[in-house]
Structure formats: C-alpha cells, structure tokens
XYZ file of C-alpha atoms in Angstrom:
607
model
C -41.342 1.162 -55.963
C -37.879 1.063 -57.091
C -35.994 -0.511 -54.033
C -32.805 -0.952 -55.900
C -32.120 3.061 -55.885
C -32.794 3.245 -52.186
C -29.475 3.646 -50.103
C -28.602 5.020 -46.770
C -25.346 4.632 -44.881
C -25.256 5.376 -41.161
C -21.935 7.382 -41.462
C -20.466 10.497 -43.185
C -21.914 11.800 -45.885
C -25.219 10.320 -45.163
C -25.314 10.630 -41.435
C -23.131 13.202 -39.511
C -23.303 15.213 -36.387
C -24.548 19.378 -36.812
C -24.363 19.950 -33.040
C -24.693 18.531 -29.627
C -27.030 15.205 -29.792
C -28.052 16.271 -33.204
C -27.695 14.145 -36.653
C -28.325 15.221 -40.161
C -29.164 12.287 -42.413
C -29.747 11.835 -46.118
C -31.267 8.913 -47.921
C -31.201 8.143 -51.923
C -34.134 7.023 -53.467
C -35.065 6.865 -57.297
C -35.777 10.298 -59.009
C -39.449 10.914 -58.656
C -40.324 7.654 -57.358
C -41.229 8.517 -53.725
C -43.905 11.010 -52.737
C -43.149 10.929 -48.994
C -40.331 9.977 -46.787
C -40.645 9.591 -42.997
C -37.997 9.233 -40.750
C -38.752 7.471 -37.522
C -36.115 7.424 -34.385
C -35.726 6.610 -30.700
C -32.992 6.101 -28.238
C -31.019 3.179 -29.147
C -31.227 1.944 -25.421
C -35.082 2.298 -25.169
C -35.750 0.463 -28.561
C -39.418 -0.276 -27.772
C -40.306 3.428 -26.777
C -42.791 4.855 -29.305
C -40.344 6.314 -32.014
C -40.499 10.276 -32.729
C -41.533 10.833 -36.551
C -40.348 13.548 -38.746
C -41.202 14.185 -42.578
C -38.152 14.300 -44.527
C -37.569 17.067 -47.050
C -35.953 16.836 -50.693
C -32.252 18.108 -50.839
C -32.173 18.020 -54.871
C -32.026 15.353 -57.379
C -29.334 14.268 -60.054
C -30.115 12.276 -63.499
C -30.786 9.226 -61.822
C -31.645 9.801 -57.826
C -33.707 12.091 -55.263
C -32.119 12.936 -52.304
C -34.047 13.383 -48.938
C -32.880 15.059 -45.697
C -33.778 15.421 -42.339
C -32.383 16.294 -38.694
C -33.109 14.434 -35.781
C -32.301 14.940 -32.057
C -32.377 13.281 -28.759
C -30.844 13.647 -25.237
C -27.374 11.840 -25.220
C -27.463 11.707 -29.101
C -27.890 7.863 -29.489
C -30.056 6.844 -32.310
C -31.792 3.781 -33.551
C -33.832 4.741 -36.616
C -35.585 3.623 -39.846
C -37.251 5.373 -42.683
C -41.059 4.881 -44.017
C -41.177 5.349 -47.878
C -44.136 5.934 -49.415
C -44.752 6.096 -53.370
C -48.506 7.167 -52.898
C -49.707 3.433 -53.418
C -47.660 1.711 -50.535
C -45.544 2.206 -47.630
C -42.499 0.201 -46.961
C -39.927 0.297 -44.075
C -36.431 0.558 -44.487
C -33.704 -0.176 -41.817
C -30.177 -1.891 -41.718
C -31.587 -5.201 -42.013
C -33.571 -4.364 -45.265
C -37.007 -3.428 -46.454
C -40.119 -4.765 -44.753
C -43.707 -4.207 -44.556
C -43.239 -3.066 -40.907
C -40.738 -2.979 -38.396
C -39.971 -6.636 -37.463
C -41.392 -7.354 -33.956
C -38.574 -9.696 -32.882
C -35.347 -7.677 -32.194
C -36.058 -4.520 -33.820
C -32.802 -3.470 -32.478
C -30.739 -5.381 -35.081
C -32.944 -4.512 -37.699
C -32.797 -0.700 -37.537
C -30.014 1.649 -38.237
C -27.781 2.741 -35.590
C -25.887 6.060 -34.722
C -24.339 5.022 -31.267
C -23.249 8.101 -29.894
C -22.895 11.760 -31.265
C -19.156 12.884 -30.167
C -19.601 16.471 -31.112
C -16.115 18.506 -31.744
C -17.214 21.700 -33.496
C -13.367 22.306 -34.192
C -13.417 19.172 -36.086
C -16.958 18.696 -37.487
C -16.977 22.071 -38.781
C -14.723 24.100 -41.001
C -13.900 27.506 -39.342
C -16.831 29.754 -39.163
C -15.208 32.274 -41.413
C -14.534 29.850 -44.118
C -18.378 29.995 -45.107
C -18.325 33.625 -45.303
C -15.143 34.129 -47.147
C -14.250 35.834 -50.443
C -10.937 34.092 -51.492
C -8.757 36.087 -53.905
C -5.976 34.181 -55.175
C -2.586 35.822 -56.075
C 0.188 34.446 -58.271
C 3.113 36.694 -56.542
C 5.378 37.390 -59.294
C 2.882 38.904 -61.567
C 0.397 40.945 -59.461
C 2.191 44.023 -58.305
C 6.095 44.980 -57.980
C 6.496 47.104 -54.902
C 10.205 46.949 -54.809
C 12.208 46.908 -57.880
C 15.492 46.415 -56.191
C 14.686 42.808 -55.490
C 13.654 41.869 -59.050
C 15.443 38.855 -60.221
C 17.994 39.483 -62.807
C 16.632 39.920 -66.485
C 12.875 40.345 -65.154
C 10.816 41.061 -68.338
C 9.151 44.557 -68.609
C 5.759 44.548 -66.398
C 2.870 42.942 -68.804
C 5.336 41.092 -71.394
C 3.646 37.969 -72.058
C 4.922 35.266 -69.589
C 6.918 32.115 -70.704
C 7.589 29.209 -68.463
C 10.936 30.732 -66.943
C 10.341 34.207 -67.410
C 10.091 36.731 -63.922
C 8.121 39.958 -64.019
C 9.213 41.405 -60.512
C 5.947 40.983 -58.326
C 6.559 40.766 -54.659
C 5.110 41.019 -51.052
C 5.366 44.772 -50.858
C 3.754 45.179 -54.277
C 0.481 43.333 -52.744
C 0.705 45.511 -49.573
C 0.528 48.400 -51.741
C -2.455 47.432 -53.632
C -4.648 46.532 -50.505
C -7.160 49.165 -51.156
C -7.901 47.554 -54.455
C -8.255 44.241 -53.063
C -10.326 45.444 -50.277
C -12.407 47.275 -52.753
C -13.529 43.795 -54.201
C -15.009 42.571 -50.964
C -12.165 40.366 -50.634
C -11.973 38.746 -47.038
C -9.457 35.964 -47.782
C -5.994 36.327 -49.548
C -4.427 33.267 -50.752
C -0.993 33.421 -51.881
C 0.829 30.934 -54.425
C 4.203 29.966 -52.540
C 6.685 32.476 -51.063
C 9.487 30.357 -50.084
C 12.954 30.328 -51.575
C 12.981 28.422 -54.698
C 14.546 28.955 -58.598
C 11.314 29.258 -60.538
C 8.961 31.692 -60.789
C 5.886 29.956 -59.347
C 8.014 28.653 -56.159
C 6.519 25.286 -56.451
C 9.970 23.720 -56.448
C 11.114 24.719 -52.990
C 14.818 25.053 -52.138
C 14.156 26.159 -48.392
C 10.988 26.019 -46.449
C 12.370 28.087 -43.777
C 13.237 31.096 -45.909
C 11.033 33.838 -47.697
C 12.047 34.093 -51.266
C 14.550 37.231 -51.732
C 12.474 38.078 -54.979
C 9.431 38.458 -52.821
C 10.850 39.987 -50.047
C 12.047 39.192 -46.438
C 10.114 37.770 -43.387
C 9.743 41.534 -42.130
C 7.860 42.143 -45.511
C 5.832 39.134 -45.161
C 4.934 39.904 -41.646
C 3.763 43.703 -42.766
C 1.776 41.996 -45.456
C 0.099 39.990 -42.986
C -0.584 42.584 -40.543
C -1.945 45.034 -43.061
C -4.230 42.730 -44.366
C -5.581 41.644 -40.697
C -6.030 45.517 -40.159
C -8.570 45.448 -43.286
C -10.381 42.542 -42.054
C -8.637 40.121 -44.838
C -7.240 36.767 -43.606
C -4.089 35.271 -45.304
C -3.344 32.009 -46.359
C -0.152 30.572 -47.674
C 0.479 27.560 -50.017
C 2.022 24.193 -48.578
C 4.160 22.395 -51.326
C 4.846 19.235 -49.152
C 4.292 16.351 -51.903
C 7.691 17.705 -53.419
C 10.776 19.736 -53.108
C 13.033 21.361 -55.555
C 16.405 20.046 -57.175
C 18.349 22.277 -54.551
C 16.482 21.212 -51.442
C 19.215 20.468 -49.059
C 18.163 16.746 -48.530
C 17.989 15.771 -52.170
C 21.262 17.737 -52.799
C 23.004 15.555 -50.330
C 21.396 12.228 -51.970
C 22.720 13.261 -55.377
C 26.201 14.070 -53.780
C 26.451 10.922 -51.453
C 23.926 8.268 -52.952
C 22.791 5.938 -50.849
C 25.151 6.848 -48.214
C 23.251 9.810 -47.602
C 20.965 10.208 -44.223
C 18.505 11.371 -46.508
C 17.992 8.571 -48.980
C 15.178 7.444 -47.399
C 13.440 10.769 -47.960
C 12.687 10.060 -51.523
C 11.765 7.063 -53.790
C 15.329 6.694 -55.643
C 15.052 3.619 -58.183
C 18.801 3.358 -58.430
C 22.029 4.995 -57.411
C 23.982 7.255 -58.552
C 20.826 9.824 -58.906
C 20.567 10.746 -62.567
C 18.818 14.014 -63.491
C 16.134 15.004 -66.161
C 14.506 14.957 -68.710
C 14.117 11.402 -67.082
C 15.211 11.078 -63.823
C 15.547 7.725 -61.832
C 13.745 8.718 -59.170
C 9.937 9.468 -58.222
C 8.785 12.953 -59.231
C 5.750 15.274 -58.850
C 3.710 14.164 -62.091
C 5.730 12.475 -64.841
C 9.072 12.952 -65.394
C 9.417 16.710 -63.471
C 12.973 16.012 -62.733
C 13.248 19.533 -60.845
C 10.494 18.263 -58.360
C 11.567 15.269 -56.466
C 8.433 13.422 -54.558
C 9.248 13.546 -50.716
C 8.168 10.212 -48.640
C 5.586 12.128 -46.456
C 5.225 8.865 -44.689
C 8.777 9.265 -43.495
C 8.935 10.526 -39.741
C 11.641 12.771 -40.423
C 10.258 14.250 -43.449
C 7.090 14.900 -41.484
C 8.934 16.576 -38.720
C 10.868 18.917 -41.157
C 7.837 20.264 -43.028
C 5.462 20.181 -40.305
C 7.855 22.177 -38.202
C 8.021 24.921 -41.234
C 4.454 25.175 -41.239
C 4.325 25.747 -37.628
C 7.177 28.342 -37.794
C 5.269 30.461 -40.303
C 1.915 30.052 -38.643
C 3.283 31.463 -35.460
C 5.615 33.884 -36.888
C 3.665 35.481 -39.437
C 0.506 34.718 -37.818
C -1.246 33.738 -41.043
C -4.760 32.309 -41.076
C -4.239 28.888 -43.011
C -2.992 26.914 -45.605
C -3.665 25.668 -49.202
C -2.146 22.037 -49.631
C -0.800 21.650 -53.012
C -1.276 18.133 -54.456
C -2.866 17.100 -51.470
C -4.203 13.961 -52.449
C -0.824 12.689 -53.265
C 0.509 13.211 -49.823
C 0.252 10.477 -47.032
C -3.076 10.859 -45.188
C -1.391 10.239 -42.028
C 0.830 13.452 -42.542
C -2.268 15.661 -43.008
C -3.630 14.343 -39.663
C -0.625 15.323 -37.839
C -0.284 18.383 -39.867
C -3.561 19.329 -38.958
C -3.208 18.355 -35.088
C -0.202 20.691 -34.668
C -1.382 23.766 -36.623
C -4.569 23.860 -35.027
C -2.667 23.476 -31.873
C -1.522 26.799 -32.830
C -4.552 28.520 -34.040
C -7.739 26.756 -33.412
C -9.380 28.900 -36.309
C -6.933 28.007 -38.915
C -8.190 26.911 -41.994
C -6.912 23.725 -44.150
C -7.859 23.665 -47.878
C -6.550 20.871 -50.011
C -5.663 20.865 -53.759
C -7.886 17.806 -54.621
C -9.147 17.770 -58.185
C -11.845 15.063 -57.792
C -13.892 13.674 -54.962
C -12.351 14.759 -51.765
C -14.593 12.651 -49.434
C -11.882 10.859 -47.645
C -10.116 13.962 -46.987
C -13.152 16.085 -45.509
C -14.440 13.768 -42.502
C -12.824 16.355 -40.066
C -9.322 14.818 -39.599
C -7.357 16.059 -42.607
C -8.643 19.283 -44.348
C -11.544 21.569 -43.887
C -12.352 22.369 -47.513
C -10.918 21.682 -51.072
C -10.387 23.765 -54.271
C -13.768 22.692 -55.995
C -12.627 21.666 -59.335
C -15.455 19.459 -60.151
C -17.905 22.582 -59.604
C -15.639 24.440 -61.962
C -16.073 21.747 -64.560
C -19.567 21.993 -64.345
C -19.705 25.819 -64.597
C -17.652 25.821 -67.476
C -19.852 22.949 -69.349
C -22.776 25.629 -68.535
C -21.425 28.942 -68.724
C -18.497 28.890 -70.942
C -18.925 26.075 -73.529
C -22.773 26.018 -72.956
C -23.097 22.297 -73.983
C -25.038 21.237 -71.011
C -29.039 22.388 -70.162
C -29.889 23.937 -66.917
C -31.490 20.599 -66.002
C -28.042 18.799 -66.475
C -25.955 21.465 -64.808
C -28.385 21.214 -61.733
C -28.248 17.491 -61.840
C -24.261 17.661 -61.781
C -24.147 20.092 -58.848
C -26.410 17.929 -56.773
C -24.173 14.650 -57.268
C -21.264 16.756 -55.921
C -23.162 18.541 -52.962
C -24.269 14.984 -51.735
C -20.908 13.673 -51.630
C -20.106 16.255 -48.482
C -21.506 17.360 -45.369
C -23.595 20.257 -45.495
C -21.190 22.507 -43.249
C -18.464 21.350 -45.585
C -20.276 22.122 -48.648
C -20.964 25.504 -47.642
C -17.110 26.149 -47.309
C -15.621 24.668 -50.261
C -13.522 26.913 -52.725
C -15.658 27.346 -55.596
C -13.292 28.652 -58.412
C -13.384 29.746 -62.178
C -9.935 30.201 -62.679
C -6.463 29.635 -61.028
C -2.784 29.840 -61.979
C -2.720 26.642 -63.792
C -5.825 26.592 -65.730
C -6.747 28.788 -68.825
C -8.361 32.065 -67.876
C -12.335 31.927 -67.571
C -12.834 34.749 -69.968
C -10.821 32.728 -72.375
C -12.647 29.857 -71.965
C -15.791 31.882 -72.395
C -14.565 32.624 -75.921
C -14.126 36.129 -75.054
C -17.673 37.093 -73.920
C -17.742 38.694 -70.711
C -21.665 38.229 -70.520
C -20.791 34.357 -69.886
C -18.410 35.422 -67.110
C -20.843 37.725 -65.327
C -23.273 35.039 -65.144
C -20.837 32.406 -63.872
C -19.849 35.162 -61.305
C -23.388 35.770 -60.351
C -23.980 32.135 -59.839
C -20.590 31.731 -57.999
C -21.418 34.506 -55.200
C -25.248 33.492 -54.698
C -25.028 29.551 -54.542
C -23.527 27.564 -51.708
C -19.760 27.743 -51.056
C -16.894 30.161 -50.980
C -16.472 32.314 -54.147
C -12.691 32.241 -55.223
C -11.496 34.900 -57.550
C -8.377 34.612 -59.520
C -6.459 37.832 -59.585
C -7.482 39.909 -62.949
C -10.635 37.713 -63.703
C -12.802 40.514 -62.314
C -11.091 42.938 -65.096
C -11.186 40.750 -67.933
C -7.606 39.197 -68.141
C -7.411 36.443 -70.857
C -4.993 33.731 -71.165
C -4.470 30.299 -72.160
C -3.057 27.335 -70.250
C -0.244 27.758 -68.200
C 1.889 30.069 -68.415
C -0.151 32.016 -70.596
C -2.915 32.254 -67.568
C -0.252 33.950 -65.364
C 0.125 37.300 -67.056
C 0.782 40.290 -65.102
C -2.070 42.379 -63.538
C -2.617 45.220 -65.669
C -2.906 48.475 -63.604
C -3.491 50.827 -66.436
C -7.455 50.953 -65.519
C -7.830 51.989 -69.344
C -7.282 48.160 -70.111
C -9.940 46.903 -67.628
C -13.543 45.660 -68.287
C -14.850 48.134 -65.764
C -18.714 46.749 -65.997
C -17.323 43.405 -65.361
C -15.261 44.610 -62.397
C -18.523 46.780 -60.828
C -20.475 43.246 -61.230
C -17.892 41.591 -59.194
C -17.818 44.303 -56.621
C -21.555 44.241 -56.263
C -22.037 40.615 -55.774
C -19.309 40.492 -53.094
C -21.292 43.477 -51.466
C -24.545 41.652 -51.601
C -22.954 38.600 -50.177
C -21.523 40.334 -47.119
C -25.097 42.068 -46.517
C -26.990 39.125 -46.938
C -25.854 36.092 -44.703
C -28.532 33.947 -46.259
C -26.164 33.910 -49.193
C -23.511 32.557 -47.224
C -25.239 29.966 -44.857
C -28.618 29.178 -46.537
C -29.716 26.123 -47.957
C -29.818 25.886 -51.686
C -32.234 24.104 -54.014
C -33.190 24.339 -57.704
C -36.945 25.331 -58.409
C -36.892 25.584 -62.232
C -34.621 24.275 -65.030
C -36.147 25.182 -68.346
C -34.465 24.942 -71.852
C -32.333 28.173 -71.131
C -33.745 29.626 -67.934
C -32.601 28.695 -64.418
C -34.095 29.340 -61.091
C -33.169 28.560 -57.424
C -33.705 29.406 -53.965
C -31.575 30.304 -51.327
C -33.405 29.943 -47.926
C -33.406 29.507 -44.073
C -36.184 29.761 -41.463
C -36.517 33.351 -41.664
C -35.636 34.749 -45.223
C -35.854 33.608 -48.834
C -34.362 34.743 -51.659
C -34.583 33.335 -55.553
C -31.725 33.884 -58.489
C -32.940 33.632 -61.918
C -30.902 33.638 -64.770
C -30.888 33.042 -68.768
C -27.726 31.306 -70.045
C -29.022 31.754 -73.739
C -28.837 34.518 -76.727
C -32.718 34.420 -76.697
C -35.168 36.037 -74.330
C -36.573 34.041 -71.725
C -39.297 34.331 -68.938
C -40.310 32.379 -66.126
C -43.944 33.058 -64.947
C -44.314 33.794 -61.135
C -47.250 31.180 -61.179
C -44.867 28.511 -62.271
C -42.206 29.671 -59.655
C -45.078 29.548 -56.916
C -46.204 26.134 -57.796
C -42.459 25.119 -57.706
C -42.041 26.676 -54.138
C -45.582 24.956 -53.120
C -44.478 21.665 -54.199
C -41.566 21.854 -52.080
C -40.831 19.660 -49.275
C -39.929 21.032 -45.657
C -39.848 24.460 -44.738
C -39.350 26.010 -48.364
C -43.028 25.538 -48.992
C -44.068 28.588 -46.799
C -42.409 30.750 -49.193
C -44.895 30.007 -51.991
C -47.539 32.896 -53.108
C -45.615 35.722 -51.408
C -44.473 38.868 -53.310
C -41.136 39.160 -54.923
C -38.772 42.282 -54.388
C -35.493 42.741 -56.968
C -32.499 43.315 -55.342
C -29.818 42.889 -58.090
C -30.065 42.994 -61.916
C -27.550 42.299 -64.381
C -28.098 42.974 -68.126
C -31.800 44.207 -67.861
C -33.430 40.899 -66.113
C -36.665 42.639 -64.268
C -40.052 41.587 -63.042
C -42.941 42.745 -65.276
C -46.258 42.182 -66.151
C -47.411 39.511 -68.467
C -48.241 42.574 -71.118
C -44.513 43.658 -70.862
C -45.099 46.289 -68.510
C -42.422 46.802 -65.650
C -43.294 46.585 -62.187
C -41.922 49.396 -59.713
C -41.210 47.307 -56.804
C -42.952 44.106 -55.492
C -44.561 41.626 -57.717
C -48.503 40.864 -57.713
C -51.118 39.527 -59.841
C -50.021 37.860 -63.310
C -46.351 38.681 -63.635
C -43.320 37.017 -64.745
C -39.464 37.327 -64.530
C -38.210 38.920 -67.803
C -34.840 37.524 -68.680
C -33.084 39.181 -71.815
C -30.727 37.183 -73.496
C -27.643 36.490 -71.155
C -29.078 38.081 -67.827
C -29.593 37.266 -64.198
C -31.661 38.658 -61.003
C -31.619 38.515 -57.378
C -34.969 38.349 -55.811
C -36.312 38.474 -52.273
C -39.308 36.870 -51.038
C -41.043 39.599 -48.908
C-alpha cells in the first residue's frame, strides 16, 4: 500500500458542507492502489459511540492519484471521522494522527479527523442555483451589432472590416437588443457583456468614468431597456467590472498627473516618483507591463474601494443586472472582493460573481469572494485534446480530474467552461479551420460538468488570430455562416435545457482508449453516456466493455450496468449497431457496440 500518496485535509476542497449537517469528503490515494475505502464517523462529542460506516466511491483519477468521495451526515453536524484503507491484502486506518492498524484506544478523539461544526449558509456555500443551469454568451459590444448609427464613433470602419487595436465598428446596446431573437435561438440564458462604461478605447477596459455608460454604446436608458428585454426572454445579464485598473483620463489619475504628490488621490495609485511620466514606460504601476494607458488602482485603499463598489452598487440597482464578471480578479486585493460580495449580495442575493482567474482559483472560491471563474485551465485541456490533438483521451481525462478536485462539487458545476474569448484566438482558428473539431469540443462543453460559455460568432464559424483579430464583427449575412455548426450548437443547448442531468449530474470517465472517449453523467434516477471519437479513423466501443466499466464503478453508478441504451443525439454518424455492422433501430441489446466514424460523437440514455 502506497501510504505516501494518501492525503486528506479536513477543510475545503477536501471537506465542505453541501447541506444542513451534511459534509462531502474527498480522499486522495495512489492510482489503482486501493480496492476499497470506508469512511467511519461519529459525533465528536460522543467519541466512543460506535461509528457509522460508509463505502466511499471513486470520483476519478489523474496520472498519479485516485480520488475517493463520500458524504456524511449527523444531527447537529459535528464530526469525528477516519478512513479505513484496503488494498485487498491488508487494511490500514487513517486519521489526523497518521496511519495505524486500528484506531488508538487511548484518546481516539485526538487521533481522528474533525469537522467541528457545520455552519451551512447556502448563499455563501453555493453559487446561485441558476449558475449551474446557465448557457453563457459573451459579446464584445463594439463588434456584435450596430443598432444606432447616430452614436457611432467618428471614423468608424465599415461593418466587417478587419479590426485593428484602435478601430471602431459601431456596435452598441440597441444592436444587441435588436438581435435578441437570434441570441434566444441559441438557448442562451446568461448574457455577458464586455465593459460598457465611458472609456476612449474600443474595448473599454481603460475606464474614464465608472458612473457613465459610454455614448458610443448608448445611454442609461438603452442599457435598462436591454436588460429588461433580456429578462422578458429569460436571459440574465452580467456586466464587466474593471476594478484592477482605470484609464489614463480617470478623474483621480488626471488629478495626480496635474497636482503630483499634492493630489488627494496620490495614494490611489503606486506612483514611483513625481511628476507622473507617461508611456511607453511610465513611472507608475500599470495593468500588465508598461501598459501606460491603464494605471493600476490601489484596491486596498478605502477611498478607492468605496468609489468602485459604489459604482457597482449603482448599476446593480439601476439596471437590475444579474451579476458581475471581475476583470483581472486575482490582481485585486481579496479584501476588496469580500466587501464587494457582501454589498452586491445585499442588493441581490441571487447575483452571480465570476472572476477572471487564469489559473488555480481555490483561494477565491471559498464562498467569501467569487462564485465562479472563467475556467481557462479547462480550456487549455480542451485545446490540447480537440484543437491540437497532442494528448490522448486518457491524458485529457486525467487533466480534467486534476482540475475538478481543486474545487467544491457545487462550484465545479458552475464554472464558466470557455473555448474562446475576446482576448484569445478563435476556437475554429485554433482547430486549424476544421469545424468538426469545434463540434466535438462543443459536444463535450455542453455535456460535461460546468456552464458552457460561447464567445459570440464561434457558433457560426468566425475565425481569428490573437487580439485584435479575434474581435471581428459578427457577420449578419447568413450566407457566410456555417449553418451545420450553428444547428449543432442549438441542438446541444436544447438537450442541456431538457435534461437536468446534463446540468447537475455527476460525471466520470468510463473508457479512454487510443482515440475514443466515453464518460457518464448520472444521479440517483438517471444515467447518460457520451461517447466520442477524436481521430480521423473509425473507432468502436463494445457495449460489453462499457458494461464492465459501469459494473466496476464504485457507488451508485454501478447499478446502471447491463441495461439497454437509447440514442438521444448523434453527430457525424455515430450510432449503436450490431457487431456485424447492422444498425439498431432503437435500444441496444445482445452483442452490440457504439460505432464512431471519424470525428463523431453520440449521447446515449441508459433505459
């Protein structure tokens, strides 16, 4: 038994509340090392009472470790617990005091793990319920639709012209409102807009005034009308909070430029020396390196904090928006986000707060700062598997498990799983122009755990290299659309809306072959299986092998083994067929297999 690999921590993300008096636990062990893990627990104030015992289930594995999970519940939610590790040859007990052949009889209370008390606050411990059900659509406002040409910036380029770092196209809020029927047809339930506040650039990440809508996009009435129209269609709206830095002409920085260290706002910024010197290499801290147009704000300064959070409160109340996406979220003082969260939630207890954190975001997702993040590590894994195809299905699955165990289960289901965004190359371009790869990635995106996030135009096949090329105008000439890809996105969104399981169910890999991947989504009442072939050659998955994988699963998944399968949705000809190649008309049975032509996928229901 490889005890060096065993680890458990009695706190998030390996121990956390999921309900009143109920805790979810995760234990790490060596991959394939243990045949059985038992969780034993009792009330920590009744340490000698006979403990309850529960068999743990495998959550998944990565290249080195296997992860086991279970839930424990007691009246009053005060736990003392330990694990019994069994490799088929011997059993070892594991508690906070280490490893032992049995629980020490002398002071077992000191040896066991403890979760002292469950303080269950759903509004803190859970993202808003709607976040797990969302289909998110991101719009770069200047490039989506021009609804009012009278507010176009001087010198705006013709619609569809290749973007440059400084060009404008004339997209605005009324343009978005005019295209809500199209957005609704995609199954979108959450609209995320890049910044809409006064700023000189086309992207508006260099804010001049946090209390004013940029006139190139409309006014406060146009913003309110858009939000209201979205709500009438069941679409929530989120705005971009750019609080890490401001623009060159932000009133406070302008005062510092004019008055130097005498300015009452000098402490709002990290000024290296006075007078202030602008680019290309300014003498003050900026967003990134030497981005002189974007001075970094001291978000630990109470006056800065009050100004910015007051702006967010204003727009949350006045526009009745549904949440905020936090730009460069990990560069901002965590105390700022804690206060931000309290004050925004005081206005709307259902407001969603999503951070732009490009790497491990564990410190931000413990219920006191953010509800979710833009899941860039998930995107990187998808690019490696679907776009570049330089990792195998097994490596892909391992990467995703490594990501999943960083977060509480309810958070993992609400993360924004993106394939593209306004500052990354387009997914179709990353796939070498092969729309089949995009379609497979979308199939995974809409059927795995997490909220699918679509960057405007990816669904119709827009291409583009890195910023600014990835910010091309939305083409409204339907003759230029990839209509097959669009129909695929629409079908996937409809399936996700139809089946709660695809939004809330557990997820685990069943088969990861040379080119074929199969995974299950399940709960206590339903089980679905997704199978896909990410190669240019035909692949098959035998139903016997699939049943064996289901039967070998720990926990509630095993009960679905041996049952017939029914095809719900197929892409590129994937099907159930007899082993002699003859297609089944409906449910599977006997000797059958999942036939996967090149670059194909299928969604199946266990019946």
